[in-house]
Structures are given as structure tokens and as C-alpha cells.
Short mmCIF file of C-alpha atoms in Angstrom, two decimals:
data_model
loop_
_atom_site.label_atom_id
_atom_site.label_comp_id
_atom_site.label_asym_id
_atom_site.label_seq_id
_atom_site.Cartn_x
_atom_site.Cartn_y
_atom_site.Cartn_z
CA UNK A 408 0.00 0.00 0.00
CA UNK A 409 1.09 3.59 -0.45
CA UNK A 410 2.22 6.13 2.09
CA UNK A 411 -1.00 8.13 2.03
CA UNK A 412 -2.96 6.16 4.59
CA UNK A 413 -2.51 8.33 7.65
CA UNK A 414 -3.16 6.72 10.99
CA UNK A 415 -4.26 9.79 12.85
CA UNK A 416 -6.72 11.15 10.30
CA UNK A 417 -7.93 8.07 8.48
CA UNK A 418 -10.98 6.60 10.14
CA UNK A 419 -11.90 2.94 10.33
CA UNK A 420 -15.39 2.70 8.90
CA UNK A 421 -15.96 -1.01 8.38
CA UNK A 422 -14.86 -4.15 10.17
CA UNK A 423 -15.88 -7.78 9.88
CA UNK A 424 -14.82 -10.78 11.97
CA UNK A 425 -15.53 -14.12 10.26
CA UNK A 426 -14.36 -17.71 10.23
CA UNK A 427 -11.44 -17.96 7.80
CA UNK A 428 -11.81 -20.22 4.80
CA UNK A 429 -9.03 -22.39 6.23
CA UNK A 430 -9.32 -22.97 9.97
CA UNK A 431 -5.66 -23.86 10.35
CA UNK A 432 -3.91 -27.07 11.31
CA UNK A 433 -4.91 -28.57 14.68
CA UNK A 434 -3.76 -31.53 16.77
CA UNK A 435 -5.67 -34.73 16.12
CA UNK A 436 -7.12 -34.68 19.63
CA UNK A 437 -8.11 -30.99 19.60
CA UNK A 438 -11.82 -31.83 19.44
CA UNK A 439 -11.56 -33.81 22.67
CA UNK A 440 -11.25 -30.49 24.54
CA UNK A 441 -9.10 -32.00 27.27
CA UNK A 442 -8.56 -28.52 28.73
CA UNK A 443 -12.31 -28.14 29.47
CA UNK A 444 -13.69 -29.20 32.84
CA UNK A 445 -16.85 -31.28 32.80
CA UNK A 446 -20.26 -29.63 32.72
CA UNK A 447 -18.80 -26.32 31.58
CA UNK A 448 -17.33 -25.57 35.01
CA UNK A 449 -14.10 -24.08 33.74
CA UNK A 450 -10.73 -25.04 32.33
CA UNK A 451 -7.49 -26.79 33.24
CA UNK A 452 -3.97 -27.44 31.99
CA UNK A 453 -4.19 -30.98 30.58
CA UNK A 454 -0.49 -31.89 30.63
CA UNK A 455 1.90 -33.73 32.96
CA UNK A 456 4.06 -30.58 32.84
CA UNK A 457 1.57 -28.80 35.09
CA UNK A 458 1.30 -29.49 38.81
CA UNK A 459 -0.92 -27.05 40.63
CA UNK A 460 1.05 -25.44 43.43
CA UNK A 461 -1.35 -22.50 43.63
CA UNK A 462 -3.48 -24.14 46.31
CA UNK A 463 -4.53 -22.69 49.65
CA UNK A 464 -1.14 -23.76 51.05
CA UNK A 465 0.89 -21.43 48.84
CA UNK A 466 -0.17 -18.10 50.40
CA UNK A 467 0.76 -19.47 53.83
CA UNK A 468 4.14 -20.62 52.48
CA UNK A 469 4.77 -17.17 51.03
CA UNK A 470 3.74 -15.45 54.25
CA UNK A 471 6.07 -17.74 56.19
CA UNK A 472 8.93 -16.89 53.82
CA UNK A 473 8.39 -13.22 54.58
CA UNK A 474 8.06 -13.71 58.34
CA UNK A 475 11.15 -15.94 58.48
CA UNK A 476 13.25 -13.59 56.35
CA UNK A 477 13.55 -16.02 53.41
CA UNK A 478 11.65 -13.75 51.03
CA UNK A 479 13.94 -11.72 48.80
CA UNK A 480 12.67 -8.19 48.15
CA UNK A 481 14.10 -6.95 44.84
CA UNK A 482 15.69 -3.51 44.80
CA UNK A 483 13.80 -1.16 42.48
CA UNK A 484 16.01 1.88 43.10
CA UNK A 485 16.67 3.62 39.77
CA UNK A 486 18.25 3.13 37.35
CA UNK A 487 16.55 -0.08 36.28
CA UNK A 488 14.97 -0.50 32.83
CA UNK A 489 15.43 2.57 30.59
CA UNK A 490 12.15 4.16 29.52
CA UNK A 491 11.94 5.96 26.18
CA UNK A 492 9.21 7.99 24.57
CA UNK A 493 7.93 5.79 21.72
CA UNK A 494 8.36 6.90 18.14
CA UNK A 495 5.32 5.55 16.32
CA UNK A 496 5.05 5.68 12.55
CA UNK A 497 3.13 8.70 11.22
CA UNK A 498 1.29 6.59 8.65
CA UNK A 499 0.06 3.04 8.29
CA UNK A 500 2.70 2.28 5.69
CA UNK A 501 5.75 0.28 6.77
CA UNK A 502 7.74 -2.18 4.67
CA UNK A 503 8.76 -4.16 7.76
CA UNK A 504 7.22 -5.60 10.90
CA UNK A 505 7.73 -3.21 13.82
CA UNK A 506 7.31 -3.99 17.54
CA UNK A 507 7.27 -1.48 20.42
CA UNK A 508 7.45 -2.64 24.04
CA UNK A 509 5.12 -0.61 26.27
CA UNK A 510 6.06 -2.41 29.49
CA UNK A 511 5.33 -5.80 31.08
CA UNK A 512 3.41 -7.92 28.53
CA UNK A 513 2.17 -5.02 26.40
CA UNK A 514 3.44 -4.73 22.83
CA UNK A 515 2.23 -2.48 20.03
CA UNK A 516 2.78 -4.15 16.66
CA UNK A 517 2.78 -2.32 13.34
CA UNK A 518 2.28 -4.86 10.56
CA UNK A 519 3.28 -4.40 6.94
CA UNK A 520 0.03 -3.70 5.15
CA UNK A 521 -1.22 -1.32 7.83
CA UNK A 522 -2.74 -3.38 10.68
CA UNK A 523 -2.02 -2.13 14.21
CA UNK A 524 -2.42 -4.54 17.14
CA UNK A 525 -2.11 -3.97 20.88
CA UNK A 526 -1.34 -6.98 23.11
CA UNK A 527 -2.24 -7.17 26.84
CA UNK A 528 -2.41 -3.41 27.49
CA UNK A 529 -2.24 -2.24 31.11
CA UNK A 530 -1.45 1.46 31.50
CA UNK A 531 -2.44 1.90 35.12
CA UNK A 532 -0.04 2.34 38.01
CA UNK A 533 -1.25 -0.61 40.08
CA UNK A 534 -1.90 -4.15 38.80
CA UNK A 535 -4.36 -5.17 41.52
CA UNK A 536 -8.10 -4.82 42.17
CA UNK A 537 -7.32 -2.24 44.88
CA UNK A 538 -4.51 0.28 45.12
CA UNK A 539 -1.67 -1.54 46.88
CA UNK A 540 1.85 -0.18 47.30
CA UNK A 541 3.45 -3.57 46.62
CA UNK A 542 1.77 -3.78 43.21
CA UNK A 543 2.73 -0.34 41.90
CA UNK A 544 4.98 0.16 38.90
CA UNK A 545 8.66 0.80 39.39
CA UNK A 546 8.92 1.91 35.74
CA UNK A 547 6.28 4.23 34.25
CA UNK A 548 4.40 3.65 31.01
CA UNK A 549 6.38 5.14 28.13
CA UNK A 550 3.25 6.85 26.79
CA UNK A 551 -0.47 6.99 27.34
CA UNK A 552 -3.21 5.27 25.37
CA UNK A 553 -4.18 8.65 24.00
CA UNK A 554 -0.69 8.92 22.43
CA UNK A 555 -1.17 5.80 20.31
CA UNK A 556 -1.85 6.73 16.67
CA UNK A 557 -4.34 3.95 15.98
CA UNK A 558 -5.46 0.59 17.35
CA UNK A 559 -7.28 -1.85 15.07
CA UNK A 560 -7.25 -4.91 17.34
CA UNK A 561 -6.62 -5.60 21.02
CA UNK A 562 -5.56 -9.13 21.97
CA UNK A 563 -5.85 -10.32 25.60
CA UNK A 564 -4.11 -13.45 26.91
CA UNK A 565 -6.07 -13.90 30.16
CA UNK A 566 -7.84 -11.98 32.91
CA UNK A 567 -5.13 -11.37 35.54
CA UNK A 568 -4.86 -7.72 36.54
CA UNK A 569 -1.38 -7.29 35.10
CA UNK A 570 -2.76 -8.35 31.67
CA UNK A 571 -6.35 -7.10 31.68
CA UNK A 572 -7.17 -3.70 33.17
CA UNK A 573 -10.71 -2.34 33.37
CA UNK A 574 -9.65 1.35 33.25
CA UNK A 575 -7.31 0.67 30.33
CA UNK A 576 -9.99 -1.12 28.32
CA UNK A 577 -12.41 1.77 28.87
CA UNK A 578 -9.78 4.26 27.72
CA UNK A 579 -9.07 2.23 24.59
CA UNK A 580 -12.79 1.98 23.87
CA UNK A 581 -13.14 5.76 24.19
CA UNK A 582 -10.08 6.61 22.06
CA UNK A 583 -10.56 3.85 19.45
CA UNK A 584 -14.29 3.00 19.35
CA UNK A 585 -13.85 0.79 16.28
CA UNK A 586 -11.12 -1.40 17.76
CA UNK A 587 -11.85 -5.14 17.69
CA UNK A 588 -11.13 -7.07 20.91
CA UNK A 589 -10.06 -10.73 21.08
CA UNK A 590 -9.94 -12.79 24.28
CA UNK A 591 -9.97 -16.44 25.37
CA UNK A 592 -13.18 -18.37 25.93
CA UNK A 593 -15.39 -17.20 28.77
CA UNK A 594 -14.24 -13.56 28.81
CA UNK A 595 -16.91 -12.10 26.54
CA UNK A 596 -19.31 -11.26 29.36
CA UNK A 597 -16.65 -9.19 31.15
CA UNK A 598 -16.15 -7.07 28.02
CA UNK A 599 -19.88 -6.69 27.41
CA UNK A 600 -20.30 -5.54 31.02
CA UNK A 601 -17.65 -2.89 30.25
CA UNK A 602 -19.68 -1.69 27.28
CA UNK A 603 -17.35 -3.28 24.72
CA UNK A 604 -19.45 -4.99 22.07
CA UNK A 605 -16.77 -5.60 19.43
CA UNK A 606 -15.47 -8.66 21.28
CA UNK A 607 -14.63 -12.10 19.89
CA UNK A 608 -13.78 -14.94 22.28
CA UNK A 609 -11.94 -18.02 21.05
CA UNK A 610 -11.03 -21.46 22.29
CA UNK A 611 -7.56 -22.95 21.76
CA UNK A 612 -6.79 -23.68 18.10
CA UNK A 613 -9.69 -21.52 16.86
CA UNK A 614 -9.06 -18.72 14.36
CA UNK A 615 -10.98 -15.78 12.97
CA UNK A 616 -10.43 -13.57 9.95
CA UNK A 617 -10.49 -9.83 10.62
CA UNK A 618 -11.28 -7.66 7.61
CA UNK A 619 -10.94 -3.89 7.95
CA UNK A 620 -11.76 -1.16 5.49
CA UNK A 621 -10.05 2.13 6.30
CA UNK A 622 -10.84 5.44 4.68
CA UNK A 623 -7.78 6.78 2.92
CA UNK A 624 -6.65 10.37 3.24
CA UNK A 625 -4.95 12.51 0.67
CA UNK A 626 -1.39 11.56 -0.15
CA UNK A 627 0.67 14.66 -0.75
CA UNK A 628 2.99 12.70 -2.99
CA UNK A 629 0.21 11.23 -5.10
CA UNK A 630 -0.70 12.55 -8.50
CA UNK A 631 -4.36 11.77 -7.92
CA UNK A 632 -5.28 12.27 -4.25
CA UNK A 633 -8.97 12.24 -5.12
CA UNK A 634 -8.70 8.62 -6.17
CA UNK A 635 -7.15 7.76 -2.83
CA UNK A 636 -10.00 9.40 -0.96
CA UNK A 637 -12.61 7.66 -3.07
CA UNK A 638 -11.29 4.13 -2.53
CA UNK A 639 -11.02 2.46 0.89
CA UNK A 640 -7.96 0.51 1.94
CA UNK A 641 -8.72 -3.11 2.86
CA UNK A 642 -6.63 -4.94 5.44
CA UNK A 643 -7.02 -8.52 6.58
CA UNK A 644 -5.61 -10.57 9.42
CA UNK A 645 -5.91 -14.12 10.72
CA UNK A 646 -6.05 -14.09 14.53
CA UNK A 647 -5.91 -17.37 16.42
CA UNK A 648 -5.99 -18.51 20.04
CA UNK A 649 -3.43 -21.16 21.00
CA UNK A 650 -2.61 -23.12 24.17
CA UNK A 651 -0.32 -22.05 26.98
CA UNK A 652 0.24 -23.25 30.56
CA UNK A 653 -1.28 -20.82 33.04
CA UNK A 654 -4.55 -20.11 34.91
CA UNK A 655 -7.12 -17.35 35.32
CA UNK A 656 -8.77 -15.47 38.19
CA UNK A 657 -9.84 -11.95 39.08
CA UNK A 658 -11.12 -12.76 42.55
CA UNK A 659 -11.13 -15.42 45.23
CA UNK A 660 -13.90 -17.59 43.76
CA UNK A 661 -13.47 -17.53 39.97
CA UNK A 662 -10.26 -19.49 39.52
CA UNK A 663 -9.97 -21.07 36.05
CA UNK A 664 -13.55 -20.22 35.09
CA UNK A 665 -12.29 -18.38 32.00
CA UNK A 666 -9.63 -19.62 29.60
CA UNK A 667 -6.05 -18.38 29.12
CA UNK A 668 -4.26 -18.47 25.77
CA UNK A 669 -1.29 -17.59 23.64
CA UNK A 670 -2.05 -16.05 20.23
CA UNK A 671 -0.98 -15.81 16.63
CA UNK A 672 -1.65 -12.83 14.38
CA UNK A 673 -0.86 -12.93 10.68
CA UNK A 674 -1.23 -9.88 8.46
CA UNK A 675 0.61 -8.18 5.61
CA UNK A 676 2.81 -11.22 5.02
CA UNK A 677 4.13 -11.28 8.63
CA UNK A 678 3.23 -13.66 11.43
CA UNK A 679 3.59 -12.90 15.16
CA UNK A 680 3.35 -15.32 18.09
CA UNK A 681 2.32 -13.83 21.44
CA UNK A 682 2.99 -16.29 24.25
CA UNK A 683 0.97 -14.35 26.82
CA UNK A 684 1.73 -15.57 30.33
CA UNK A 685 2.91 -19.15 30.60
CA UNK A 686 4.92 -21.81 32.32
CA UNK A 687 6.86 -24.53 30.52
CA UNK A 688 7.51 -27.14 33.23
CA UNK A 689 6.81 -27.69 36.91
CA UNK A 690 9.90 -27.67 39.13
CA UNK A 691 9.55 -29.25 42.59
CA UNK A 692 11.18 -27.81 45.68
CA UNK A 693 14.91 -28.55 45.32
CA UNK A 694 18.07 -27.87 47.34
CA UNK A 695 19.60 -24.44 46.66
CA UNK A 696 21.71 -24.11 43.48
CA UNK A 697 20.29 -27.30 41.97
CA UNK A 698 20.14 -27.24 38.18
CA UNK A 699 16.46 -27.98 37.53
CA UNK A 700 17.35 -28.81 33.93
CA UNK A 701 19.58 -31.65 35.07
CA UNK A 702 18.91 -34.84 33.04
CA UNK A 703 18.60 -36.73 36.30
CA UNK A 704 15.40 -34.83 37.10
CA UNK A 705 13.88 -35.38 33.65
CA UNK A 706 10.97 -33.00 34.28
CA UNK A 707 8.23 -33.10 31.65
CA UNK A 708 7.67 -29.93 29.64
CA UNK A 709 4.51 -28.62 28.02
CA UNK A 710 4.04 -30.27 24.60
CA UNK A 711 1.73 -27.53 23.29
CA UNK A 712 4.59 -25.29 22.17
CA UNK A 713 6.05 -27.91 19.85
CA UNK A 714 2.56 -28.47 18.45
CA UNK A 715 2.19 -24.73 17.87
CA UNK A 716 5.53 -24.62 16.05
CA UNK A 717 4.76 -27.66 13.91
CA UNK A 718 1.16 -26.81 13.09
CA UNK A 719 1.11 -23.00 12.99
CA UNK A 720 4.75 -21.94 12.71
CA UNK A 721 7.17 -20.70 11.73
CA UNK A 722 6.70 -17.18 13.08
CA UNK A 723 8.57 -14.05 12.12
CA UNK A 724 8.48 -12.75 15.69
CA UNK A 725 7.77 -14.27 19.08
CA UNK A 726 6.80 -12.16 22.09
CA UNK A 727 7.86 -14.39 24.96
CA UNK A 728 7.81 -13.88 28.77
CA UNK A 729 11.17 -14.02 30.55
CA UNK A 730 10.38 -12.82 34.10
CA UNK A 731 8.41 -13.43 37.33
CA UNK A 732 9.87 -16.88 38.00
CA UNK A 733 11.29 -17.04 41.57
CA UNK A 734 10.93 -19.08 43.71
CA UNK A 735 10.81 -21.83 41.10
CA UNK A 736 8.88 -24.36 43.18
CA UNK A 737 6.00 -21.86 43.38
CA UNK A 738 6.18 -20.09 40.02
CA UNK A 739 7.54 -22.60 37.49
CA UNK A 740 4.21 -24.17 36.57
CA UNK A 741 2.77 -20.80 35.51
CA UNK A 742 5.77 -18.57 34.66
CA UNK A 743 8.74 -19.29 32.40
CA UNK A 744 12.28 -18.52 33.46
CA UNK A 745 14.78 -17.55 30.72
CA UNK A 746 15.83 -21.17 30.08
CA UNK A 747 12.17 -22.07 29.63
CA UNK A 748 11.71 -19.00 27.43
CA UNK A 749 14.47 -20.07 25.05
CA UNK A 750 12.89 -23.51 24.78
CA UNK A 751 9.50 -21.94 24.02
CA UNK A 752 11.23 -19.84 21.35
CA UNK A 753 12.73 -22.94 19.76
CA UNK A 754 9.62 -25.11 20.12
CA UNK A 755 7.33 -22.54 18.49
CA UNK A 756 9.77 -21.98 15.59
CA UNK A 757 10.09 -18.23 15.93
CA UNK A 758 12.68 -16.63 13.66
CA UNK A 759 13.22 -13.74 16.09
CA UNK A 760 11.90 -13.01 19.58
CA UNK A 761 11.58 -10.19 22.09
CA UNK A 762 11.32 -10.63 25.85
CA UNK A 763 8.43 -9.36 27.95
CA UNK A 764 6.74 -9.88 31.36
CA UNK A 765 9.53 -8.19 33.31
CA UNK A 766 10.78 -4.73 34.25
CA UNK A 767 7.45 -3.19 35.26
CA UNK A 768 6.01 -4.58 38.49
CA UNK A 769 7.67 -6.61 41.26
CA UNK A 770 5.65 -9.81 41.16
CA UNK A 771 8.24 -12.33 42.37
CA UNK A 772 11.63 -12.57 44.09
CA UNK A 773 14.27 -12.39 41.35
CA UNK A 774 16.20 -9.12 41.00
CA UNK A 775 14.45 -6.82 38.58
CA UNK A 776 17.37 -6.72 36.11
CA UNK A 777 18.14 -10.45 36.29
CA UNK A 778 15.86 -11.75 33.48
CA UNK A 779 17.78 -10.22 30.52
CA UNK A 780 21.12 -11.42 31.93
CA UNK A 781 19.78 -14.95 32.47
CA UNK A 782 18.33 -14.84 28.96
CA UNK A 783 21.80 -14.20 27.50
CA UNK A 784 23.17 -17.13 29.49
CA UNK A 785 20.33 -19.42 28.37
CA UNK A 786 20.85 -18.48 24.71
CA UNK A 787 24.58 -19.16 25.02
CA UNK A 788 23.89 -22.58 26.54
CA UNK A 789 21.80 -23.42 23.47
CA UNK A 790 24.49 -22.11 21.15
CA UNK A 791 22.37 -19.15 20.09
CA UNK A 792 24.89 -16.38 20.32
CA UNK A 793 23.84 -14.30 17.33
CA UNK A 794 22.83 -10.82 18.41
CA UNK A 795 19.26 -9.91 17.61
CA UNK A 796 17.82 -13.41 17.56
CA UNK A 797 16.13 -13.19 20.98
CA UNK A 798 16.49 -9.69 22.39
CA UNK A 799 15.21 -7.38 25.06
CA UNK A 800 14.48 -3.73 24.36
CA UNK A 801 14.00 -0.63 26.50
CA UNK A 802 10.46 0.25 27.49
CA UNK A 803 9.14 2.39 24.68
CA UNK A 804 11.79 1.19 22.22
CA UNK A 805 10.80 -0.09 18.78
CA UNK A 806 12.39 -3.02 17.02
CA UNK A 807 12.18 -3.29 13.22
CA UNK A 808 12.32 -6.80 11.81
CA UNK A 809 13.60 -6.69 8.28
CA UNK A 810 12.82 -9.59 5.98
#
């Protein structure tokens, strides 16, 4: 497409979400819905790689760690993660895929062909249902929602407060009333209650085709700007929900009643994998300094990522969590550490990847700047030393992925 489709002035005036002609490859047992609980009572992780440590005992264990002085409180004294003011493209046109990290699990993706997608946006200071000091940001958002040039689609991985924010969703709805929202199964009612009607919920391995028609504006470099104004620009995307190993809850009594998911978005000849929030294995309580990847332990890992890579990959870019992983015996089943992250990267067949789910809130015990260092070590262990293959960026920084 040409350079005359201006994000700020051009208005979305038509959108259609439909089943794609090709539903995409699926595992042979996908129709068995092993991740569904009986009688529609919720969802589960159906793999040996998941052992549920998040029982009633865990809060007491965590409280005891704090009382006994075992709990490590990370130091958030600046400087930590650099925060830049984002430099978004002035028009929809870009020859290359472009990703901007907006903190934690939020990425803004500018696709070749014009589509603009926002993943897991949370722009508020506190990631909790009430304002708690321990859940406040130690790095600010690099911009506000109102600074974004355009949002065509918003993709949500699950309903935890650090991934789904009620105030943020309302702000997006106000600024971008034509934005299309996508969320895992069971979340539609929450969005409708917020007044968001352009919501599509999907189960694992389901896909939808998003077709957008955007009014063009005059192109100063065009010899016939009237023609541009008369003809709409059509963009399409295939958006699919995929498995991951996690759980959901927004309160004390709704655990796992809605689904969690990773996602794929394909548009303009580029394909992005968004891992959301996920674990890869379950690590039991081990003596200090034990290598939990030791062959002697032989811990099972989640097979869904290899299925995703084989059936839906390869991907041009993976957005993969690298933080919130200590202590391992509590967090490993639901949060990947950098070694897990590299394996997810390899399993899903991503050509490049960017780290996320770190550097914004203190959720766990590892030092706030540890994840990127451990990521480098994990890549080196796998013999992936090439710079730019699996990177981290500053908050607000954009990464251009050239073909």
C-alpha cells in the first residue's frame, strides 16, 4: 500500500470478523477439549508438565517466607529499565514488521500492510483490584493510550490484573471505538459488562479472519489524491488462540472459570506469536543451586509449544515472557524462566523473539534486572549467540524486523 494512509486522520469505517476459509492445522485430539472441565465448570492445563502449586497452602508458604526472612525483596532503586518515549510511525505504511514494548506484557505491533495490534495493554499504576503499594509500577508507562496513533485490534491473553485492566480497556474503547477485541473463551461477558461490544472470544486452536476497510486520506505525494479518498484501503488478518500453561482469576472464587491463551496474528505477510503468560515445566522444591534442567530430574515440559511450532509456525516474531519466575517451586508451573523462554522460542519456531513480562512490576523474588542477563546465558547454553535473535528492548523502544 502507499504512504497516504494516515493513521491519525484516516478513520476505520468497516470491520468484519468471520471464520477464515481455512481454519488452520490442529492436533488430532483438539476436538476432545481436554482442557475443558466437565459440565462447563471451567478449564485446566491438561499436561503432565503442570502441577498445581497454587493451592490454599501457597499463600501461607509465602507469608512464612516473609516472616522468616527467606523472602527476597528486589531492589527497584533507579536506574533499572530505561524508559523511552515511543516513536510511532506517522502513517500506516511500513515495509517491515515493527514492535514497540510498552512495558510488562504489552506490545504495540505495526504490521506491513497497515494493521495495528495492541497486546495485553495495562497502562495503570497498580496491577491489583485495589490500590496496593506492593503492586505499583517501578517503571512508568512510556506513553499513554491517548498517544497511540491507531489501534485496530486488542488481543488479551487472560484476565489477571497485570494483563487485563478495566480502566485501560475503557480508555481504549473511548479513544478507538472501532477497535476489535479478542480474548480467550469465557471472557466475553466481562467485556460486554464494560460496554465493549466488538469482542470475539476463542477457544484454543480456533481462528478468525479480521477484515478492515479504512478510509484513505490525501497523499501529498500522489498525483491523484482524489482517487485515494474515493477508494477504501482493505486490510485482513488471521487471529488465532493457541494453548499455553497458566490459569485465570480476578477474585477469590473464579479461579480457572475463563480460559487463558497464547495467540498468533498474521497480516501483511508477517506472522507474530504472542505467548501471553505461561509456564513450561513444573519444578519441585529442590536444594539451593540445583540445576532444575539436570537430566537426572527429567521433568516433563509442556508439549503444546512444539505443536504450535509444527502446526502454525514458523513465526517471524515471538513475544515471549522471561520474568516473574522465583521461587521456582511456586512459580515454574505458571511462569517461564529464561531457560524455559528459550525452549519456548525454539519449540514454536520463531525466527526472532523479544522478551516481555519483566521490568514493570515486582511480582516475584528475582532481581528486577536479572531476566535479561539470564536470557543471554540461556541463549549461550543453546548455542544461540547471534545478536538480535532473541532480544530485550527498552520500554518504549521499537524493534524493526527486516525480511
